Structure formats: structure tokens, C-alpha cells
Coordinates of C-alpha atoms and ligand atoms in Angstrom, one line a residue:
X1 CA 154.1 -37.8 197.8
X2 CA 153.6 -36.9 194.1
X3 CA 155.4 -38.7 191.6
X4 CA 157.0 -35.5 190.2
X5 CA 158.3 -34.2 193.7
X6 CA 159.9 -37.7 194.2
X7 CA 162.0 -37.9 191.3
X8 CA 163.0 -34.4 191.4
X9 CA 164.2 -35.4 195.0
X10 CA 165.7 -38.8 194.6
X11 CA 168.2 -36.4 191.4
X12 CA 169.0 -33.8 193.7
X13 CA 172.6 -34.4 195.3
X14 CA 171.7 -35.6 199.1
X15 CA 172.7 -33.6 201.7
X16 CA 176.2 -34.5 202.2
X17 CA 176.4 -38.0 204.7
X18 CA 179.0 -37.6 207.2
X19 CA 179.6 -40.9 208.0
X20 CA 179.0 -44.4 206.5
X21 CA 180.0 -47.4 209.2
X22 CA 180.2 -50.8 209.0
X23 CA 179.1 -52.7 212.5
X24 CA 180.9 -55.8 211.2
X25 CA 179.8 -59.4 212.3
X26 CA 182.7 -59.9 214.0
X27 CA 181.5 -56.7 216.5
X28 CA 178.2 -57.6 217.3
X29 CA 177.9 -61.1 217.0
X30 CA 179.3 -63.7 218.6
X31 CA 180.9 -65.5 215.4
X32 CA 181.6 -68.9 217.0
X33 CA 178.2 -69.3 218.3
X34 CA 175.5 -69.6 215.7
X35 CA 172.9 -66.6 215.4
X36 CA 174.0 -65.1 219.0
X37 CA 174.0 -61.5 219.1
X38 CA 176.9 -59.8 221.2
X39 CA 174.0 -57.8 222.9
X40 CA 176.5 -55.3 225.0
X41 CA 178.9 -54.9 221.9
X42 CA 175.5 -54.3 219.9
X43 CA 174.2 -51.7 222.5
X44 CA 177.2 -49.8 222.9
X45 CA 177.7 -49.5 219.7
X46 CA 174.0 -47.5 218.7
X47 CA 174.7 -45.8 222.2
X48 CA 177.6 -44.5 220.8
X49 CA 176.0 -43.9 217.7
X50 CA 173.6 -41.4 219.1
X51 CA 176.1 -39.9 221.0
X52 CA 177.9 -39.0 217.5
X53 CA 175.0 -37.9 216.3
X54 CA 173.9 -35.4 219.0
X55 CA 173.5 -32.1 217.7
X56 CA 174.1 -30.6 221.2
X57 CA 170.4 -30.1 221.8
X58 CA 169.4 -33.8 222.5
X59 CA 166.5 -34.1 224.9
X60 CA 168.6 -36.1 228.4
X61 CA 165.5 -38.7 228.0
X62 CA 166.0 -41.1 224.6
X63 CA 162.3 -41.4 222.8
X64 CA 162.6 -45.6 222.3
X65 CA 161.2 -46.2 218.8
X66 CA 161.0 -50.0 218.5
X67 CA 157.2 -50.3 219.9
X68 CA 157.4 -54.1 219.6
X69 CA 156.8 -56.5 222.2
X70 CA 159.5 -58.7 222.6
X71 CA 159.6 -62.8 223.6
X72 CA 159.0 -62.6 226.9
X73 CA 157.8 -59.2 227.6
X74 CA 155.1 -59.4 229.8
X75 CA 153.1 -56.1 228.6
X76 CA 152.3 -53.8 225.5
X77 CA 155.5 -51.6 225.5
X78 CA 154.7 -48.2 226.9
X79 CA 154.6 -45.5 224.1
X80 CA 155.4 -42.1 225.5
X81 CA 152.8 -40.4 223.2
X82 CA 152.7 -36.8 224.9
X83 CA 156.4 -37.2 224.9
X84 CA 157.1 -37.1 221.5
X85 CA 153.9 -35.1 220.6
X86 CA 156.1 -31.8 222.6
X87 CA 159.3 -32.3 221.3
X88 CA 160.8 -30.0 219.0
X89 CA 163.1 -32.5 217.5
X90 CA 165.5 -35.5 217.9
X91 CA 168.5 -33.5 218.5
X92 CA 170.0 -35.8 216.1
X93 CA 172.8 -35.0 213.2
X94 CA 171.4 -38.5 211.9
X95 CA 172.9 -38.2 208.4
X96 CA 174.5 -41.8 208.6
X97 CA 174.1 -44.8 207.0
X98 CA 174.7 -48.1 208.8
X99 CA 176.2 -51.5 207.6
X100 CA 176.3 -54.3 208.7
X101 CA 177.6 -57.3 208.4
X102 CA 176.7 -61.1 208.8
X103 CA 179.1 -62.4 211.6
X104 CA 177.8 -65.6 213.2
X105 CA 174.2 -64.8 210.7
X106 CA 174.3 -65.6 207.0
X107 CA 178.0 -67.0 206.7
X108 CA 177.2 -70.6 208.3
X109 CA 174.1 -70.8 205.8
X110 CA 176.1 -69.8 203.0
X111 CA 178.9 -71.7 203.2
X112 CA 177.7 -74.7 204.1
X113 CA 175.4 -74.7 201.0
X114 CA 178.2 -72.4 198.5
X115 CA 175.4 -69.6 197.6
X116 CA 178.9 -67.6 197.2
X117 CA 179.7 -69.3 194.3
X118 CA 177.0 -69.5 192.5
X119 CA 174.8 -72.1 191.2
X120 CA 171.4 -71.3 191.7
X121 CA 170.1 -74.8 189.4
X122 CA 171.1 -76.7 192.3
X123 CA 168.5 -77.4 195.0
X124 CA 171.1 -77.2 198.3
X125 CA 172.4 -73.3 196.8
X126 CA 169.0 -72.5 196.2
X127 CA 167.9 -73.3 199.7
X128 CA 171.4 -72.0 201.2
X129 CA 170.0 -68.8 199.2
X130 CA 166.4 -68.3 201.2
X131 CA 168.5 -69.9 204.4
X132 CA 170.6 -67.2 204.1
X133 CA 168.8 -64.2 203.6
X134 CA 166.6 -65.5 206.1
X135 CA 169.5 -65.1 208.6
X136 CA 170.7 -61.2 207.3
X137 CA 167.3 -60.2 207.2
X138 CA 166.4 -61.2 211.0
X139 CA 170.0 -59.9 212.1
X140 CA 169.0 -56.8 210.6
X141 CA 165.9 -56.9 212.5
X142 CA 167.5 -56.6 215.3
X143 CA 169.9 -54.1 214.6
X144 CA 167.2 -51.6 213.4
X145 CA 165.7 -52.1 216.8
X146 CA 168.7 -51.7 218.7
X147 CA 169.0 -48.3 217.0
X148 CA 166.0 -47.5 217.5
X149 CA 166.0 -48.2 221.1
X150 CA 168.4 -45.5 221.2
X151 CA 166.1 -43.1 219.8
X152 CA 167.8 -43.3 216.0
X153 CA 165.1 -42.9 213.5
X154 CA 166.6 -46.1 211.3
X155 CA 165.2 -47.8 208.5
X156 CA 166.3 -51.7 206.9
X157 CA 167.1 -51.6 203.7
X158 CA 167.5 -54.9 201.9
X159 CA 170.4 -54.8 198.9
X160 CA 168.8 -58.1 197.1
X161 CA 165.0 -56.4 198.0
X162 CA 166.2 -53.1 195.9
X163 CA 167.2 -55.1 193.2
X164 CA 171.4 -55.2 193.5
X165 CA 172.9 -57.1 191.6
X166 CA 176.5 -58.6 190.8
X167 CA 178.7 -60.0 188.1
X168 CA 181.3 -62.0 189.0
X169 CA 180.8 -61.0 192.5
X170 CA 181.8 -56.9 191.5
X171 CA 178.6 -54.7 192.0
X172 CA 176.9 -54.6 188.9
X173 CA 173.4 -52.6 189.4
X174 CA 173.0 -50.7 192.5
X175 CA 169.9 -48.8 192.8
X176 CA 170.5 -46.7 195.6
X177 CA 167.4 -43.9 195.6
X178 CA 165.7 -45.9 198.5
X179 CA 168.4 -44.5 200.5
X180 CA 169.1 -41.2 198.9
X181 CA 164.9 -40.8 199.5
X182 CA 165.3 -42.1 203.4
X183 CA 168.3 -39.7 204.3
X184 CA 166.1 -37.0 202.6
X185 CA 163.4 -37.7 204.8
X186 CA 166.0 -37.9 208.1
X187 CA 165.9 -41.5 208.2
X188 CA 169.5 -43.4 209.1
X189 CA 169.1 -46.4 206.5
X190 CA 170.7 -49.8 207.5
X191 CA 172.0 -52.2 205.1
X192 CA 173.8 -55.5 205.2
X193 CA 175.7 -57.9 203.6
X194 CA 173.4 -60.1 201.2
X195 CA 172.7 -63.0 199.0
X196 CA 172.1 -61.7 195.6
X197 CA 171.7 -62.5 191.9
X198 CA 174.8 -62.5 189.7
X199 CA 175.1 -62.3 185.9
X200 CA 177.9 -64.5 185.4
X201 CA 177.5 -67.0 188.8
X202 CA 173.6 -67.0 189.3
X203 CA 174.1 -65.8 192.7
X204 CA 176.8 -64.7 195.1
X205 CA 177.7 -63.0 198.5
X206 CA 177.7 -59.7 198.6
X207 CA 179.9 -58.4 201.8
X208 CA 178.9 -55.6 203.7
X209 CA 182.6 -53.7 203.0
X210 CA 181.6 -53.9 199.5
X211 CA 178.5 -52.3 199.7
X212 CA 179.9 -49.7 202.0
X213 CA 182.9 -48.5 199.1
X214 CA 179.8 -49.3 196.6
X215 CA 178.1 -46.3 198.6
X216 CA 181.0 -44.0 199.4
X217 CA 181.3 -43.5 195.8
X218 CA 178.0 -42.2 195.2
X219 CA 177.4 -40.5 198.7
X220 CA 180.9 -38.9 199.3
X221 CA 181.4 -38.9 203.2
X222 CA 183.1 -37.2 205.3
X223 CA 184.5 -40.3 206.4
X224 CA 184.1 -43.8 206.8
X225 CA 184.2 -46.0 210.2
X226 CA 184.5 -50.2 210.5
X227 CA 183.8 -51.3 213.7
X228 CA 185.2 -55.2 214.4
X229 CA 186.4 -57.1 216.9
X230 CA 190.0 -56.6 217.0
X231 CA 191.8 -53.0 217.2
X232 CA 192.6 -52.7 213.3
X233 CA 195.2 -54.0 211.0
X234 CA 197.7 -55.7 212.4
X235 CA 200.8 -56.7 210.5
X236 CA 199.9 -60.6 210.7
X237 CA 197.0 -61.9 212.7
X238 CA 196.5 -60.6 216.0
X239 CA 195.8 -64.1 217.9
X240 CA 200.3 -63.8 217.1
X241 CA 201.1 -62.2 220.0
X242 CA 203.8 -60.5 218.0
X243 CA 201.4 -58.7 215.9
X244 CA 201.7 -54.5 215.7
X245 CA 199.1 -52.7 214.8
X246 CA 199.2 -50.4 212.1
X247 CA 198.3 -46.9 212.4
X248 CA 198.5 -45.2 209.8
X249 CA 198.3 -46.6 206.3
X250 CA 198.7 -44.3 203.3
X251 CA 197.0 -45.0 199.9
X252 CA 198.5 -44.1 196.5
X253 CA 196.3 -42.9 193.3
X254 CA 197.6 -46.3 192.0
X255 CA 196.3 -48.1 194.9
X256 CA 199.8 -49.4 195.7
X257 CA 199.9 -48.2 200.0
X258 CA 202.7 -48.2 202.2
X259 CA 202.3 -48.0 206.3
X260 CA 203.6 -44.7 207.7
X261 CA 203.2 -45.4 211.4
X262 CA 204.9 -47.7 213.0
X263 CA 207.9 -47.8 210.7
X264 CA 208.3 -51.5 210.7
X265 CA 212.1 -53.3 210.4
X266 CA 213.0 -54.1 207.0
X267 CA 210.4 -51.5 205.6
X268 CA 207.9 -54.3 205.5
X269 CA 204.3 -53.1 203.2
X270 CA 203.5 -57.0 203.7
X271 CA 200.4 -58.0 206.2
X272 CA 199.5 -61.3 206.6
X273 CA 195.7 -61.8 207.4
X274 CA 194.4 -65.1 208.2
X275 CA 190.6 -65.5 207.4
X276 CA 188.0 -68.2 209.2
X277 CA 186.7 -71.5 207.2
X278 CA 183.0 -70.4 207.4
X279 CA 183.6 -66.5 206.1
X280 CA 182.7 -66.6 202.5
X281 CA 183.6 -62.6 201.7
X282 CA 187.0 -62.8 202.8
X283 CA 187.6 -60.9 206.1
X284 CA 190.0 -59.0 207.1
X285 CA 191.7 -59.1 203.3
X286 CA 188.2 -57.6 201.8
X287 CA 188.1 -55.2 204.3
X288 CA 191.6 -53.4 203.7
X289 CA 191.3 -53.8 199.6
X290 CA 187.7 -51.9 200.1
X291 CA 188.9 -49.8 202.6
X292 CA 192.0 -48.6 200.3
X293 CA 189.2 -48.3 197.4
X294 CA 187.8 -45.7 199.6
X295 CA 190.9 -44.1 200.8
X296 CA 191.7 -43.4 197.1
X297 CA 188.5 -41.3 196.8
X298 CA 190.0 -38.8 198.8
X299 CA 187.5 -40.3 202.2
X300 CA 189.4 -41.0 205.3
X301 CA 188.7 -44.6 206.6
X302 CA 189.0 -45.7 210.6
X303 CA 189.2 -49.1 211.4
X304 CA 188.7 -49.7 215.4
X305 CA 187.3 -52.1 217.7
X306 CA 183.7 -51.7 218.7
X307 CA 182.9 -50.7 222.5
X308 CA 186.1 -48.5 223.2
X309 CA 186.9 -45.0 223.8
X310 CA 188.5 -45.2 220.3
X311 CA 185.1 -46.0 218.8
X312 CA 183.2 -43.5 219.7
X313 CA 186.6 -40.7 218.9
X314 CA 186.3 -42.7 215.7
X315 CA 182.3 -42.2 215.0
X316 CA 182.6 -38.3 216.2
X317 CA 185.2 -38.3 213.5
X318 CA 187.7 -37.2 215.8
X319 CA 190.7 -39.4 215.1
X320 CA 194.4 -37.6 215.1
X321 CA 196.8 -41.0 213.8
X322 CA 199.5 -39.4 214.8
X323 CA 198.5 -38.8 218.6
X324 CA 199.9 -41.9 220.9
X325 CA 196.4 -42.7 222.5
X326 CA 194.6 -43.6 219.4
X327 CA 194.4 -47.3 219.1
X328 CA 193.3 -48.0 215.6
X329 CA 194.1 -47.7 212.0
X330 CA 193.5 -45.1 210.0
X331 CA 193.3 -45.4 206.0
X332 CA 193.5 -42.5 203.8
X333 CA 195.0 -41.2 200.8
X334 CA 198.9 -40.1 200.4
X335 CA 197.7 -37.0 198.8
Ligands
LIG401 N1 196.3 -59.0 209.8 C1 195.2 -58.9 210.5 N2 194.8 -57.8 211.1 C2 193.6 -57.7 211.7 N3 192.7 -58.7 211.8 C3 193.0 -59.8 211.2 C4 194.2 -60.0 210.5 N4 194.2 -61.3 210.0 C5 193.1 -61.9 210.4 N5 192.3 -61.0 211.2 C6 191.0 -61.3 211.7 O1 190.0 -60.6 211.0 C7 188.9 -60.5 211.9 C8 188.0 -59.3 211.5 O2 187.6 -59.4 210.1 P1 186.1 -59.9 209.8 O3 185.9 -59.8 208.4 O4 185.8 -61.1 210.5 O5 185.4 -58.6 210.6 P2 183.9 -58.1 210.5 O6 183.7 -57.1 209.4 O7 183.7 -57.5 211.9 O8 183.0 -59.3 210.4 P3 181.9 -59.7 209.1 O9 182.8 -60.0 207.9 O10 181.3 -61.0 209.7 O11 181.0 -58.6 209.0 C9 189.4 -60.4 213.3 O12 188.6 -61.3 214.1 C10 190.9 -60.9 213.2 O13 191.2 -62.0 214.0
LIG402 C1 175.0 -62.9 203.7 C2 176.2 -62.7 204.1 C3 177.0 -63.9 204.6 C4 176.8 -61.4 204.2 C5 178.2 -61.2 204.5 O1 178.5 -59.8 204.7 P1 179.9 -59.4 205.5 O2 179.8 -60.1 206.8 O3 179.8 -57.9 205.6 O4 181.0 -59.9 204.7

């Protein structure tokens, strides 16, 4: 493409996304076992995918776009040449982008070696570093391929490869026209959480919710979507078998919130989160301060479990909070 024509692309406003989701590590991985993909989680979730997407004139047969072999496989895959050669199209509204996060990838490496807090004149964080991204990156791998099996035209993109950066752990220099130029070219780009350089610490952890408020700002959605493992926010962890979900949370322009549904006793605004030793972006808590950052931009945020009816209502962008069959939490702005 010629230089010119690229600029000029990468300044025009993008088409606008309709939906930015998180497939967080607690979703799709299995977080106590090291590097073990949740392989149904991770399969119904790009199923379900796809299904948002569908334009209404999907072909009934998916075209497979990971052409790999795979350990084990005993043949070449089969590429359905002809196949694809007729078709008019994908059928696909594939104006997404996909995050992901590290789960039972990337969190073990980093916090056993502290790449989250910097350091990078120390051997161990400098090893932790490559350790780590070595994890993301192969997760990511796999997640592009899982799409793809689904017939989503998806594309990795690497935060620390395009050059973001942090200071003090807050997004400092975020060049995003890799992804502006792939949804252009009706690509779904899929980042993740990453180890990157940091002005202040030398290096940090950069979570996957941060990237995703990082890119709401800049790409407007319609909405945003975190899949995880649980149904949403509860008021205190949900292993308390007391726990009640939140439904409905609404954000002020001050970025003070209060819940709306349930009304809890007391008036309670309080939740108590309780984050795991390994998880060196902060969990649950990250998620609901990003998610209110995003709520405050005027972008409705749904926080669900993965592999449920409410995940795909939630991908479709078809949530009502107040109706009594949605199980999930919805985030968005008092105004
Ligand atoms: N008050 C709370 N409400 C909801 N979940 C909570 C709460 N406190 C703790 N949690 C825990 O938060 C976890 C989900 O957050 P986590 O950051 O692990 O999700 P994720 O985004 O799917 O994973 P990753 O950060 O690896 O991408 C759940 O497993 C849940 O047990
Ligand atoms: C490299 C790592 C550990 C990325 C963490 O991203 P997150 O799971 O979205 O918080």
C-alpha cells in the first residue's frame, strides 16, 4: 500500500467498533493449573463470538482459518480452497477487538520474578520479563487460532511489540494505528495483557482491563463486554456463599458510583474483592476501577461469566439490567 494512502487511513476516524471484550484469564484458562487452557470455556466463547457478529447472511458452513497443523495431527489440514474462492463474504459484523488476559499464562512468571515492579538491572526480572512474554504471547497464539477456527478473520497484536509503554504502571505511549489499520482492513485484532517498559519502574505489568479503557477512549464503542469466571460483581467474594450480585452499578462524572439494583440493607456502596497471591494486576478491584473509567465515557460496560446464555445476550449487546433473567453486572453512567 502506498505510504500516502496509509497515513491518510490510519487519521481517518475508524469505522465506529461496536464492541471491545476482555476474555479474562480467569475465563479461559484454568488459573490453578499452570499454562492449561479452559478449551470448552475458550471455544464457546469465539463460538459465541461469531454468533454476535453474524450479519444475518453467514454461510451455515464456518471457513476454519488456522491452516496449522497441530501436535498430533496426523495430516496437512484440509484447506477448503474452492470454498472460500465462491463466497461472497464472511457474513461477519467483525468490527471487534478482543482482549485478553493472562489467567494461569504470564502471572506465575511475573510474580515469581516481580517484572510488575520493576527492576529491569536485575537478572531474575529480566528473565521473569522474556519468561513472561513468552507465556502471553503463546496464550495469544492460541486464542487467535481459536477464533480463527470459527471462521473470525483475527489478527495478534502485541502491546510491548507496538511499542506501549508505561509510567508508573499508567499508560504512557500507546500507539494504536496497527489496530485502527487492521479494523480498516476487516481484521478483529487481539491484544493481551503484557510485560512492558516503564519510565519510572523500568518495566511493569500491564493488565488487559487497562488496555481495554486505554482503547475505549480512543475507539468509542458501543459497548464494552468482560467475560470471567464468576457472574460479575458481587458485594464481597463470591466463594461467601452470602455474596449478591450486583446488577446494576451507576457511575457518577466524579467517578464516585453507587449500586442501583439490588438495593442492599444499610445502603451499602462498599464491595469487598479478595484478589489471588499470584495475580500481579489486581483482579477483580482493576477490573471495576477500569470498568467505571469506561462507564464515565458515556460506554455501557457488562461484566458476565463466560459460556452462558448471559454471554452471548451480553456480546449481541442485548443486556436489559433491569429484566429478572439477566445474570450479570452492568456498569454505566448515571447520566
Ligand atoms: N467482590 C467480588 N466480586 C466478583 N469477583 C470477585 C470479588 N472478589 C474477588 N473476586 C474474584 O475475582 C475473580 C475474577 O477476577 P480476575 O481478575 O481473576 O478475572 P479475569 O479478568 O477473568 O482474569 P485475568 O486477570 O487473569 O485476566 C473471580 O475468580 C472471583 O473469585
Ligand atoms: C503478563 C500478564 C501477567 C498480563 C496480565 O493481564 P491481565 O490478566 O489482563 O491482568
Amino acid at each position: 500500500m502506498a505510504e500516502a494512502a496509509r497515513k491518510q487511513r490510519s487519521a481517518a476516524a475508524p469505522r465506529p467498533v461496536r464492541c471491545i471484550v476482555k476474555l479474562g484469564g480467569a475465563a479461559i484458562t484454568n488459573k490453578g493449573e499452570l499454562e492449561s487452557i479452559d478449551e470448552e470455556s475458550l471455544r464457546s466463547a469465539c463460538a459465541q463470538l461469531r454468533r454476535a457478529m453474524s450479519d444475518g447472511t453467514s454461510p451455515e458452513k464456518v471457513m476454519g482459518m488456522d491452516w496449522s497443523r497441530r501436535p498430533g495431527d496426523p495430516a496437512d489440514p484440509v484447506v477448503d480452497a474452492e470454498g472460500f474462492a465462491g463466497m461472497a463474504g464472511l457474513g461477519l459484523d467483525s468490527n471487534f477487538v478482543v482482549v485478553h488476559g493472562a489467567g494461569s499464562f504470564g502471572h506465575f512468571q511475573a510474580s515469581r520474578s516481580g517484572v510488575h515492579k520493576g527492576g529491569l538491572h536485575s537478572t531474575l526480572v529480566k528473565a521473569g520479563f522474556v519468561a513472561t512474554r513468552i507465556s502471553v504471547t503463546s496464550l495469544n497464539q492460541e486464542i487467535v487460532r481459536a477464533l480463527a477456527r470459527e471462521g473470525i478473520p483475527s489478527v495478534g497484536i502485541s502491546p510491548f511489540a507496538c511499542g506501549w509503554s508505561t509510567r508508573q504502571r499508567n499508560v504512557e505511549s500507546a500507539d494504536a494505528s496497527q489496530i485502527i489499520e487492521s479494523l480498516h482492513a476487516g481484521f478483529v485484532p487481539v491484544l493481551h495483557g503484557d510485560a512492558v517498559l516503564d519510565e519510572l519502574l523500568d518495566c511493569t505489568i500491564l493488565s488487559g482491563d487497562v488496555i481495554i479503557r486505554h482503547l475505549a477512549q480512543l475507539l468509542s464503542p458501543k459497548y464494552v463486554v468482560f467475560l470471567t469466571d464468576v457472574h460479575g460483581v458481587y458485594d464481597r467474594p463470591p466463594t461467601d456463599p452470602n455474596a449478591v450480585l450486583l446488577k446494576e452499578i451507576e457511575v457518577d462524572d466524579n467517578g464516585g458510583w453507587s449500586i442501583v439494583k439490588p438495593a442492599l440493607q444499610g445502603n451499602r456502596n462498599g464491595v469487598e474483592i479478595s484478589v489471588a497471591a499470584h495475580d500481579t494486576t489486581g483482579g477483580m478491584e482493576t477490573k471495576i476501577l477500569e470498568a467505571a473509567a469506561i462507564a464515565r465515557l458515556g460506554v455501557d460496560v457488562y461484566i458476565t461469566k463466560v459460556d452462558t446464555e448471559h454471554s452471548l445476550r451480553a456480546l449481541k449487546g442485548d443486556v436489559n439490567a433491569s429484566s429478572d433473567d439477566w445474570l450479570g453486572t452492568v456498569i454505566r453512567s448515571a447520566k
